[in-house]
PDB file of C-alpha atoms in Angstrom:
ATOM      1  CA  MET A  27      -3.221 -34.770  87.684  1.00  0.00           C
ATOM      2  CA  LYS A  28      -7.146 -34.924  87.547  1.00  0.00           C
ATOM      3  CA  LYS A  29      -9.406 -32.113  88.415  1.00  0.00           C
ATOM      4  CA  THR A  30     -10.317 -33.748  91.956  1.00  0.00           C
ATOM      5  CA  GLY A  31      -6.608 -34.304  92.606  1.00  0.00           C
ATOM      6  CA  MET A  32      -6.026 -30.657  91.915  1.00  0.00           C
ATOM      7  CA  ALA A  33      -8.975 -29.625  94.063  1.00  0.00           C
ATOM      8  CA  LYS A  34      -7.515 -31.625  96.935  1.00  0.00           C
ATOM      9  CA  SER A  35      -3.956 -29.962  96.374  1.00  0.00           C
ATOM     10  CA  ASP A  36      -5.533 -26.629  96.530  1.00  0.00           C
ATOM     11  CA  ALA A  37      -7.448 -27.393  99.693  1.00  0.00           C
ATOM     12  CA  LYS A  38      -4.370 -28.649 101.389  1.00  0.00           C
ATOM     13  CA  LYS A  39      -2.584 -25.454 100.406  1.00  0.00           C
ATOM     14  CA  LEU A  40      -5.344 -23.444 101.851  1.00  0.00           C
ATOM     15  CA  MET A  41      -5.274 -25.419 105.053  1.00  0.00           C
ATOM     16  CA  GLY A  42      -1.723 -24.953 105.366  1.00  0.00           C
ATOM     17  CA  LYS A  43      -2.095 -21.194 105.086  1.00  0.00           C
ATOM     18  CA  MET A  44      -4.659 -21.339 107.788  1.00  0.00           C
ATOM     19  CA  ALA A  45      -2.438 -23.212 110.057  1.00  0.00           C
ATOM     20  CA  ALA A  46       0.405 -20.654 109.580  1.00  0.00           C
ATOM     21  CA  PRO A  47       1.212 -17.865 112.116  1.00  0.00           C
ATOM     22  CA  GLY A  48      -0.892 -14.805 111.910  1.00  0.00           C
ATOM     23  CA  ALA A  49      -3.813 -17.274 110.822  1.00  0.00           C
ATOM     24  CA  ALA A  50      -6.109 -15.757 113.467  1.00  0.00           C
ATOM     25  CA  VAL A  51      -7.011 -12.903 111.169  1.00  0.00           C
ATOM     26  CA  PHE A  52      -7.505 -15.303 108.050  1.00  0.00           C
ATOM     27  CA  GLY A  53     -10.313 -14.053 106.238  1.00  0.00           C
ATOM     28  CA  ASN A  54     -10.838 -10.967 108.580  1.00  0.00           C
ATOM     29  CA  ALA A  55      -8.221  -8.647 107.147  1.00  0.00           C
ATOM     30  CA  GLY A  56      -8.981  -5.310 108.271  1.00  0.00           C
ATOM     31  CA  ASN A  57     -11.872  -6.161 110.666  1.00  0.00           C
ATOM     32  CA  ALA A  58      -9.245  -7.032 113.499  1.00  0.00           C
ATOM     33  CA  GLY A  59     -11.478  -9.987 114.686  1.00  0.00           C
ATOM     34  CA  ASN A  60     -14.622  -8.026 114.759  1.00  0.00           C
ATOM     35  CA  ALA A  61     -16.322  -9.322 111.675  1.00  0.00           C
ATOM     36  CA  ASP A  62     -19.084 -11.220 113.666  1.00  0.00           C
ATOM     37  CA  ASN A  63     -20.005  -7.903 115.472  1.00  0.00           C
ATOM     38  CA  ALA A  64     -19.917  -5.913 112.105  1.00  0.00           C
ATOM     39  CA  VAL A  65     -22.202  -8.330 110.434  1.00  0.00           C
ATOM     40  CA  VAL A  66     -24.710  -8.233 113.275  1.00  0.00           C
ATOM     41  CA  ASP A  67     -24.488  -4.565 113.397  1.00  0.00           C
ATOM     42  CA  ARG A  68     -25.046  -4.163 109.610  1.00  0.00           C
ATOM     43  CA  LYS A  69     -28.111  -6.666 109.841  1.00  0.00           C
ATOM     44  CA  GLU A  70     -29.507  -4.560 112.699  1.00  0.00           C
ATOM     45  CA  LEU A  71     -29.143  -1.376 110.693  1.00  0.00           C
ATOM     46  CA  ARG A  72     -30.856  -2.896 107.750  1.00  0.00           C
ATOM     47  CA  GLU A  73     -33.759  -4.066 109.791  1.00  0.00           C
ATOM     48  CA  ARG A  74     -34.035  -0.476 111.416  1.00  0.00           C
ATOM     49  CA  GLU A  75     -33.920   1.167 107.991  1.00  0.00           C
ATOM     50  CA  ARG A  76     -36.370  -1.312 106.620  1.00  0.00           C
ATOM     51  CA  ALA A  77     -38.725  -0.467 109.486  1.00  0.00           C
ATOM     52  CA  LEU A  78     -38.479   3.252 108.650  1.00  0.00           C
ATOM     53  CA  GLY A  79     -39.449   2.333 104.940  1.00  0.00           C
ATOM     54  CA  LEU A  80     -35.976   3.205 103.704  1.00  0.00           C
ATOM     55  CA  VAL A  81     -34.900   1.419 100.526  1.00  0.00           C
ATOM     56  CA  PRO A  82     -31.303   1.204  99.198  1.00  0.00           C
ATOM     57  CA  PHE A  83     -31.305   2.981  95.944  1.00  0.00           C
ATOM     58  CA  ALA A  84     -27.946   3.248  93.826  1.00  0.00           C
ATOM     59  CA  VAL A  85     -27.326   5.612  91.143  1.00  0.00           C
ATOM     60  CA  LYS A  86     -24.317   6.658  88.983  1.00  0.00           C
ATOM     61  CA  LEU A  87     -23.645  10.406  89.034  1.00  0.00           C
ATOM     62  CA  ASN A  88     -21.062  12.644  87.618  1.00  0.00           C
ATOM     63  CA  ALA A  89     -18.216  13.223  90.093  1.00  0.00           C
ATOM     64  CA  ASP A  90     -18.813  16.959  89.957  1.00  0.00           C
ATOM     65  CA  LEU A  91     -22.327  16.539  91.059  1.00  0.00           C
ATOM     66  CA  VAL A  92     -21.504  14.097  93.977  1.00  0.00           C
ATOM     67  CA  LYS A  93     -19.035  16.757  95.166  1.00  0.00           C
ATOM     68  CA  GLN A  94     -21.793  19.351  95.084  1.00  0.00           C
ATOM     69  CA  LEU A  95     -24.014  17.089  97.013  1.00  0.00           C
ATOM     70  CA  GLN A  96     -21.380  16.408  99.607  1.00  0.00           C
ATOM     71  CA  GLU A  97     -20.860  20.066 100.089  1.00  0.00           C
ATOM     72  CA  HIS A  98     -24.438  20.759 100.219  1.00  0.00           C
ATOM     73  CA  ALA A  99     -24.904  18.115 103.053  1.00  0.00           C
ATOM     74  CA  LYS A 100     -21.952  19.419 104.896  1.00  0.00           C
ATOM     75  CA  THR A 101     -23.071  23.052 104.915  1.00  0.00           C
ATOM     76  CA  ALA A 102     -26.643  21.939 105.849  1.00  0.00           C
ATOM     77  CA  GLY A 103     -25.264  19.815 108.612  1.00  0.00           C
ATOM     78  CA  VAL A 104     -26.984  16.458 107.603  1.00  0.00           C
ATOM     79  CA  ASP A 105     -25.680  13.288 106.221  1.00  0.00           C
ATOM     80  CA  LEU A 106     -25.592  12.653 102.604  1.00  0.00           C
ATOM     81  CA  ASN A 107     -28.734  10.587 102.526  1.00  0.00           C
ATOM     82  CA  GLU A 108     -30.816  13.189 104.168  1.00  0.00           C
ATOM     83  CA  ALA A 109     -29.421  15.872 101.928  1.00  0.00           C
ATOM     84  CA  VAL A 110     -30.284  13.955  98.625  1.00  0.00           C
ATOM     85  CA  ALA A 111     -33.746  12.864 100.019  1.00  0.00           C
ATOM     86  CA  SER A 112     -34.676  16.503 100.674  1.00  0.00           C
ATOM     87  CA  LEU A 113     -33.284  17.849  97.271  1.00  0.00           C
ATOM     88  CA  LEU A 114     -35.283  15.038  95.545  1.00  0.00           C
ATOM     89  CA  VAL A 115     -38.398  16.046  97.349  1.00  0.00           C
ATOM     90  CA  LYS A 116     -38.085  19.608  96.543  1.00  0.00           C
ATOM     91  CA  GLY A 117     -37.180  18.863  93.084  1.00  0.00           C
ATOM     92  CA  LEU A 118     -40.203  16.508  92.562  1.00  0.00           C
ATOM     93  CA  ALA A 119     -42.409  18.941  94.122  1.00  0.00           C
ATOM     94  CA  SER A 120     -41.774  21.657  91.693  1.00  0.00           C
TER      95      SER A 120
END
């Protein structure tokens, strides 16, 4: 079978799966049909954060350090982002 024939066959299989019962959640597994709302909310959140001057910044940390950061945030009563930001500000100031 040629490459294009294989692609057509795969597309037919996929279309058959979409027509199957339970296909209403096809591609939205776990979102229960709220995928559009989740995307809009996420976009709105990014816009709000951008307006506040916040920038996503990913780092890799030791698991023990992450646990300490989470405990610090919990005891301080703030979210993890705020706790890390305050600790970084204090650390860089000294």
